[in-house]
């Protein structure tokens, strides 16, 4: 299992050393949650912050766009250093066009679904994306409880498209990660469980070994 610590749980006054911390802890990716206050009822960070973080680590940037109009911002996030760009199928615009835009920019495309969206919504895009992000909490805030009832979606995607990576996001910790591993999850996002751990390297190791 690959581990993508979510920067949302970091100390925003010290992003450079927080990135160093998770890099040294053995993280595989940096998960970056972008919120616009419209698609989700919260604001987080945007393009200049991604750009500012880019020189601080060699880890790939896994950018999770929780924004209403993703296609309009894909190019700027790519230029700021995003390696993978995930957008929500519930957002505005034609998902096929947003995927094309991500590919044109040279980033890896991924789609995400909120807990209330049925897994069938991703099926038409499985041959065009590198990854599907299955939300295991309602997007918008860190520190919520894991929804194990979302793991059926993971199984359905893996059955239909074994080559597409599946990532889960929300409430992943040393206990819930075991359920994720059983369901076939490839990458887990973990905010609180890594950044608030006394020993982040140990936290990453435990998640990875699930
Ligand atoms: C929620 C975000 C998550 C969140 C995860 O909208 O997409 O990435 O930061 O946080 P934890 O791991 O604390 O649930
Ligand atoms: Zn996220």
mmCIF file of C-alpha atoms and ligand atoms in Angstrom:
data_model
loop_
_atom_site.group_PDB
_atom_site.id
_atom_site.type_symbol
_atom_site.label_atom_id
_atom_site.label_comp_id
_atom_site.label_asym_id
_atom_site.label_seq_id
_atom_site.Cartn_x
_atom_site.Cartn_y
_atom_site.Cartn_z
ATOM 1 C CA UNK A 1 0.000 0.000 0.000
ATOM 2 C CA UNK A 2 1.353 3.401 -0.966
ATOM 3 C CA UNK A 3 0.937 6.228 1.514
ATOM 4 C CA UNK A 4 0.006 9.803 0.594
ATOM 5 C CA UNK A 5 0.059 12.073 3.658
ATOM 6 C CA UNK A 6 -2.441 14.911 3.307
ATOM 7 C CA UNK A 7 -0.839 18.311 3.740
ATOM 8 C CA UNK A 8 -4.186 19.593 5.046
ATOM 9 C CA UNK A 9 -3.208 18.257 8.475
ATOM 10 C CA UNK A 10 0.245 19.900 8.421
ATOM 11 C CA UNK A 11 1.349 23.051 10.216
ATOM 12 C CA UNK A 12 0.750 25.641 7.478
ATOM 13 C CA UNK A 13 3.257 28.042 9.009
ATOM 14 C CA UNK A 14 5.999 25.485 8.431
ATOM 15 C CA UNK A 15 5.150 23.756 5.172
ATOM 16 C CA UNK A 16 8.797 23.353 4.164
ATOM 17 C CA UNK A 17 9.779 21.391 7.252
ATOM 18 C CA UNK A 18 6.481 19.472 7.231
ATOM 19 C CA UNK A 19 7.280 18.301 3.682
ATOM 20 C CA UNK A 20 10.766 17.351 4.771
ATOM 21 C CA UNK A 21 9.267 15.426 7.684
ATOM 22 C CA UNK A 22 7.016 13.253 5.510
ATOM 23 C CA UNK A 23 9.716 12.813 2.866
ATOM 24 C CA UNK A 24 12.088 11.460 5.514
ATOM 25 C CA UNK A 25 9.243 9.396 6.959
ATOM 26 C CA UNK A 26 9.069 7.436 3.703
ATOM 27 C CA UNK A 27 5.855 8.818 2.178
ATOM 28 C CA UNK A 28 5.205 7.863 -1.449
ATOM 29 C CA UNK A 29 3.250 10.938 -2.542
ATOM 30 C CA UNK A 30 2.151 14.267 -1.121
ATOM 31 C CA UNK A 31 -1.639 14.623 -1.135
ATOM 32 C CA UNK A 32 -2.698 18.256 -1.589
ATOM 33 C CA UNK A 33 -6.321 19.178 -0.852
ATOM 34 C CA UNK A 34 -7.564 22.201 -2.769
ATOM 35 C CA UNK A 35 -10.943 23.603 -1.668
ATOM 36 C CA UNK A 36 -12.808 26.565 -3.108
ATOM 37 C CA UNK A 37 -15.599 27.190 -0.603
ATOM 38 C CA UNK A 38 -18.157 26.352 -3.311
ATOM 39 C CA UNK A 39 -17.754 22.677 -4.129
ATOM 40 C CA UNK A 40 -17.107 22.056 -0.431
ATOM 41 C CA UNK A 41 -17.942 24.326 2.519
ATOM 42 C CA UNK A 42 -14.305 25.051 3.322
ATOM 43 C CA UNK A 43 -11.246 26.846 1.928
ATOM 44 C CA UNK A 44 -7.715 25.459 1.999
ATOM 45 C CA UNK A 45 -4.877 26.429 -0.324
ATOM 46 C CA UNK A 46 -4.311 27.227 -3.978
ATOM 47 C CA UNK A 47 -1.850 27.514 -6.839
ATOM 48 C CA UNK A 48 0.830 29.770 -5.220
ATOM 49 C CA UNK A 49 1.091 27.454 -2.221
ATOM 50 C CA UNK A 50 1.571 24.405 -4.457
ATOM 51 C CA UNK A 51 4.255 26.325 -6.332
ATOM 52 C CA UNK A 52 5.918 27.321 -3.069
ATOM 53 C CA UNK A 53 5.988 23.736 -1.821
ATOM 54 C CA UNK A 54 7.418 22.296 -5.047
ATOM 55 C CA UNK A 55 11.136 22.841 -4.311
ATOM 56 C CA UNK A 56 10.789 21.371 -0.804
ATOM 57 C CA UNK A 57 10.517 17.700 -1.816
ATOM 58 C CA UNK A 58 11.087 15.388 -4.765
ATOM 59 C CA UNK A 59 7.930 13.393 -3.955
ATOM 60 C CA UNK A 60 5.148 13.449 -6.564
ATOM 61 C CA UNK A 61 2.309 15.896 -5.880
ATOM 62 C CA UNK A 62 -1.127 14.243 -5.813
ATOM 63 C CA UNK A 63 -3.448 17.236 -6.147
ATOM 64 C CA UNK A 64 -7.078 16.674 -5.093
ATOM 65 C CA UNK A 65 -9.278 19.407 -6.527
ATOM 66 C CA UNK A 66 -12.434 19.930 -4.474
ATOM 67 C CA UNK A 67 -13.456 22.868 -6.630
ATOM 68 C CA UNK A 68 -16.548 23.650 -8.690
ATOM 69 C CA UNK A 69 -14.773 24.383 -12.003
ATOM 70 C CA UNK A 70 -11.743 22.085 -12.181
ATOM 71 C CA UNK A 71 -11.049 22.309 -15.922
ATOM 72 C CA UNK A 72 -10.381 26.055 -15.687
ATOM 73 C CA UNK A 73 -7.491 25.538 -13.244
ATOM 74 C CA UNK A 74 -5.839 22.315 -14.422
ATOM 75 C CA UNK A 75 -3.132 24.055 -16.447
ATOM 76 C CA UNK A 76 -2.090 26.316 -13.563
ATOM 77 C CA UNK A 77 -1.898 23.466 -11.062
ATOM 78 C CA UNK A 78 0.221 21.486 -13.509
ATOM 79 C CA UNK A 79 2.543 24.468 -14.011
ATOM 80 C CA UNK A 80 2.795 24.829 -10.216
ATOM 81 C CA UNK A 81 4.079 21.259 -9.950
ATOM 82 C CA UNK A 82 1.143 18.825 -9.810
ATOM 83 C CA UNK A 83 2.028 15.324 -11.038
ATOM 84 C CA UNK A 84 -1.421 13.783 -10.647
ATOM 85 C CA UNK A 85 -4.616 15.804 -10.791
ATOM 86 C CA UNK A 86 -7.849 14.442 -9.318
ATOM 87 C CA UNK A 87 -11.204 16.157 -9.837
ATOM 88 C CA UNK A 88 -14.732 15.282 -8.753
ATOM 89 C CA UNK A 89 -17.346 13.888 -11.097
ATOM 90 C CA UNK A 90 -19.889 15.959 -9.126
ATOM 91 C CA UNK A 91 -18.133 19.179 -10.178
ATOM 92 C CA UNK A 92 -19.178 21.330 -13.153
ATOM 93 C CA UNK A 93 -18.175 20.598 -16.719
ATOM 94 C CA UNK A 94 -17.911 17.542 -18.913
ATOM 95 C CA UNK A 95 -15.606 15.050 -17.137
ATOM 96 C CA UNK A 96 -14.225 13.793 -20.449
ATOM 97 C CA UNK A 97 -13.090 17.301 -21.340
ATOM 98 C CA UNK A 98 -11.447 17.784 -17.939
ATOM 99 C CA UNK A 99 -9.606 14.467 -18.327
ATOM 100 C CA UNK A 100 -8.404 15.557 -21.790
ATOM 101 C CA UNK A 101 -7.153 18.849 -20.364
ATOM 102 C CA UNK A 102 -5.194 17.040 -17.622
ATOM 103 C CA UNK A 103 -3.638 14.701 -20.194
ATOM 104 C CA UNK A 104 -2.783 17.616 -22.528
ATOM 105 C CA UNK A 105 -0.902 19.278 -19.669
ATOM 106 C CA UNK A 106 1.129 16.139 -19.068
ATOM 107 C CA UNK A 107 -0.327 15.207 -15.665
ATOM 108 C CA UNK A 108 -1.889 11.908 -14.624
ATOM 109 C CA UNK A 109 -5.703 12.149 -14.630
ATOM 110 C CA UNK A 110 -7.884 10.839 -11.817
ATOM 111 C CA UNK A 111 -11.563 11.129 -10.947
ATOM 112 C CA UNK A 112 -13.150 11.124 -7.520
ATOM 113 C CA UNK A 113 -16.606 10.422 -6.126
ATOM 114 C CA UNK A 114 -18.199 11.605 -2.898
ATOM 115 C CA UNK A 115 -19.834 9.053 -0.571
ATOM 116 C CA UNK A 116 -23.293 9.741 -2.004
ATOM 117 C CA UNK A 117 -22.293 9.095 -5.611
ATOM 118 C CA UNK A 118 -22.728 5.536 -6.881
ATOM 119 C CA UNK A 119 -19.635 3.763 -8.173
ATOM 120 C CA UNK A 120 -21.232 3.325 -11.606
ATOM 121 C CA UNK A 121 -20.537 7.037 -12.189
ATOM 122 C CA UNK A 122 -16.824 6.298 -12.720
ATOM 123 C CA UNK A 123 -17.305 3.341 -15.090
ATOM 124 C CA UNK A 124 -17.424 5.408 -18.322
ATOM 125 C CA UNK A 125 -14.001 6.911 -17.497
ATOM 126 C CA UNK A 126 -12.049 3.870 -16.346
ATOM 127 C CA UNK A 127 -10.214 3.488 -19.651
ATOM 128 C CA UNK A 128 -9.059 7.114 -19.558
ATOM 129 C CA UNK A 129 -7.831 7.638 -15.996
ATOM 130 C CA UNK A 130 -4.750 6.477 -14.118
ATOM 131 C CA UNK A 131 -6.539 6.457 -10.768
ATOM 132 C CA UNK A 132 -9.908 6.677 -9.053
ATOM 133 C CA UNK A 133 -10.167 8.371 -5.662
ATOM 134 C CA UNK A 134 -12.970 6.903 -3.559
ATOM 135 C CA UNK A 135 -13.883 9.332 -0.778
ATOM 136 C CA UNK A 136 -14.324 7.567 2.544
ATOM 137 C CA UNK A 137 -15.601 10.754 4.221
ATOM 138 C CA UNK A 138 -17.659 13.691 2.984
ATOM 139 C CA UNK A 139 -15.015 15.973 1.396
ATOM 140 C CA UNK A 140 -14.216 19.279 3.065
ATOM 141 C CA UNK A 141 -12.568 18.518 6.376
ATOM 142 C CA UNK A 142 -9.836 16.351 7.854
ATOM 143 C CA UNK A 143 -10.267 14.319 11.017
ATOM 144 C CA UNK A 144 -13.601 12.607 10.198
ATOM 145 C CA UNK A 145 -14.516 8.942 10.732
ATOM 146 C CA UNK A 146 -13.808 6.374 8.050
ATOM 147 C CA UNK A 147 -16.804 5.006 6.156
ATOM 148 C CA UNK A 148 -16.191 1.312 5.643
ATOM 149 C CA UNK A 149 -19.368 1.092 3.574
ATOM 150 C CA UNK A 150 -17.445 2.803 0.739
ATOM 151 C CA UNK A 151 -15.126 -0.167 0.254
ATOM 152 C CA UNK A 152 -17.648 -1.951 -1.969
ATOM 153 C CA UNK A 153 -16.881 0.787 -4.511
ATOM 154 C CA UNK A 154 -13.182 -0.080 -4.345
ATOM 155 C CA UNK A 155 -13.940 -3.747 -5.016
ATOM 156 C CA UNK A 156 -16.243 -2.887 -7.924
ATOM 157 C CA UNK A 157 -13.591 -0.711 -9.585
ATOM 158 C CA UNK A 158 -10.821 -3.251 -9.074
ATOM 159 C CA UNK A 159 -13.003 -5.983 -10.564
ATOM 160 C CA UNK A 160 -13.836 -3.940 -13.633
ATOM 161 C CA UNK A 161 -10.464 -2.295 -14.202
ATOM 162 C CA UNK A 162 -7.629 -4.046 -12.342
ATOM 163 C CA UNK A 163 -5.047 -1.754 -13.962
ATOM 164 C CA UNK A 164 -6.550 1.464 -12.596
ATOM 165 C CA UNK A 165 -5.144 2.554 -9.241
ATOM 166 C CA UNK A 166 -7.635 3.074 -6.438
ATOM 167 C CA UNK A 167 -6.971 5.629 -3.720
ATOM 168 C CA UNK A 168 -9.068 6.214 -0.591
ATOM 169 C CA UNK A 169 -9.215 9.474 1.314
ATOM 170 C CA UNK A 170 -10.623 10.251 4.751
ATOM 171 C CA UNK A 171 -10.367 8.624 8.145
ATOM 172 C CA UNK A 172 -7.528 6.268 7.259
ATOM 173 C CA UNK A 173 -5.600 5.120 10.334
ATOM 174 C CA UNK A 174 -3.685 1.995 11.426
ATOM 175 C CA UNK A 175 -6.997 0.161 12.034
ATOM 176 C CA UNK A 176 -9.076 1.234 9.023
ATOM 177 C CA UNK A 177 -6.144 0.774 6.630
ATOM 178 C CA UNK A 178 -6.448 -2.984 7.103
ATOM 179 C CA UNK A 179 -9.960 -2.935 5.641
ATOM 180 C CA UNK A 180 -8.641 -0.838 2.756
ATOM 181 C CA UNK A 181 -5.896 -3.362 2.023
ATOM 182 C CA UNK A 182 -8.403 -6.234 2.024
ATOM 183 C CA UNK A 183 -10.579 -4.364 -0.469
ATOM 184 C CA UNK A 184 -7.641 -3.877 -2.861
ATOM 185 C CA UNK A 185 -6.802 -0.211 -2.282
ATOM 186 C CA UNK A 186 -3.475 0.843 -3.853
ATOM 187 C CA UNK A 187 -2.914 4.235 -2.209
ATOM 188 C CA UNK A 188 -4.205 5.574 1.078
ATOM 189 C CA UNK A 189 -4.386 9.260 1.959
ATOM 190 C CA UNK A 190 -3.768 10.011 5.621
ATOM 191 C CA UNK A 191 -3.797 13.437 7.192
ATOM 192 C CA UNK A 192 -4.280 13.214 10.925
ATOM 193 C CA UNK A 193 -2.810 9.721 11.200
ATOM 194 C CA UNK A 194 0.568 10.880 9.850
ATOM 195 C CA UNK A 195 0.944 14.569 10.727
ATOM 196 C CA UNK A 196 -0.444 14.283 14.247
ATOM 197 C CA UNK A 197 1.483 11.098 15.017
ATOM 198 C CA UNK A 198 4.250 11.261 17.591
ATOM 199 C CA UNK A 199 6.437 9.347 15.179
ATOM 200 C CA UNK A 200 5.414 10.044 11.553
ATOM 201 C CA UNK A 201 7.926 7.560 10.119
ATOM 202 C CA UNK A 202 6.388 4.817 12.251
ATOM 203 C CA UNK A 203 2.897 5.920 11.168
ATOM 204 C CA UNK A 204 3.843 5.729 7.489
ATOM 205 C CA UNK A 205 5.459 2.326 8.014
ATOM 206 C CA UNK A 206 2.364 0.891 9.706
ATOM 207 C CA UNK A 207 0.097 2.141 6.915
ATOM 208 C CA UNK A 208 2.420 0.891 4.198
ATOM 209 C CA UNK A 209 2.635 -2.600 5.684
ATOM 210 C CA UNK A 210 -1.145 -3.045 5.771
HETATM 211 C C1 LIG B 1 -11.041 15.723 3.027
HETATM 212 C C2 LIG B 1 -9.658 15.622 2.419
HETATM 213 C C3 LIG B 1 -8.760 14.620 3.029
HETATM 214 C C4 LIG B 1 -8.414 14.863 4.473
HETATM 215 C C5 LIG B 1 -8.029 13.570 5.120
HETATM 216 O O1 LIG B 1 -11.785 16.610 2.262
HETATM 217 O O2 LIG B 1 -9.790 15.288 1.054
HETATM 218 O O3 LIG B 1 -7.576 14.478 2.274
HETATM 219 O O4 LIG B 1 -7.375 15.778 4.611
HETATM 220 O O5 LIG B 1 -7.811 13.803 6.458
HETATM 221 P P1 LIG B 1 -7.831 12.655 7.578
HETATM 222 O O6 LIG B 1 -6.819 11.644 7.168
HETATM 223 O O7 LIG B 1 -7.488 13.383 8.808
HETATM 224 O O8 LIG B 1 -9.223 12.080 7.572
HETATM 225 ZN ZN1 LIG B 2 -8.038 14.708 -0.296
#
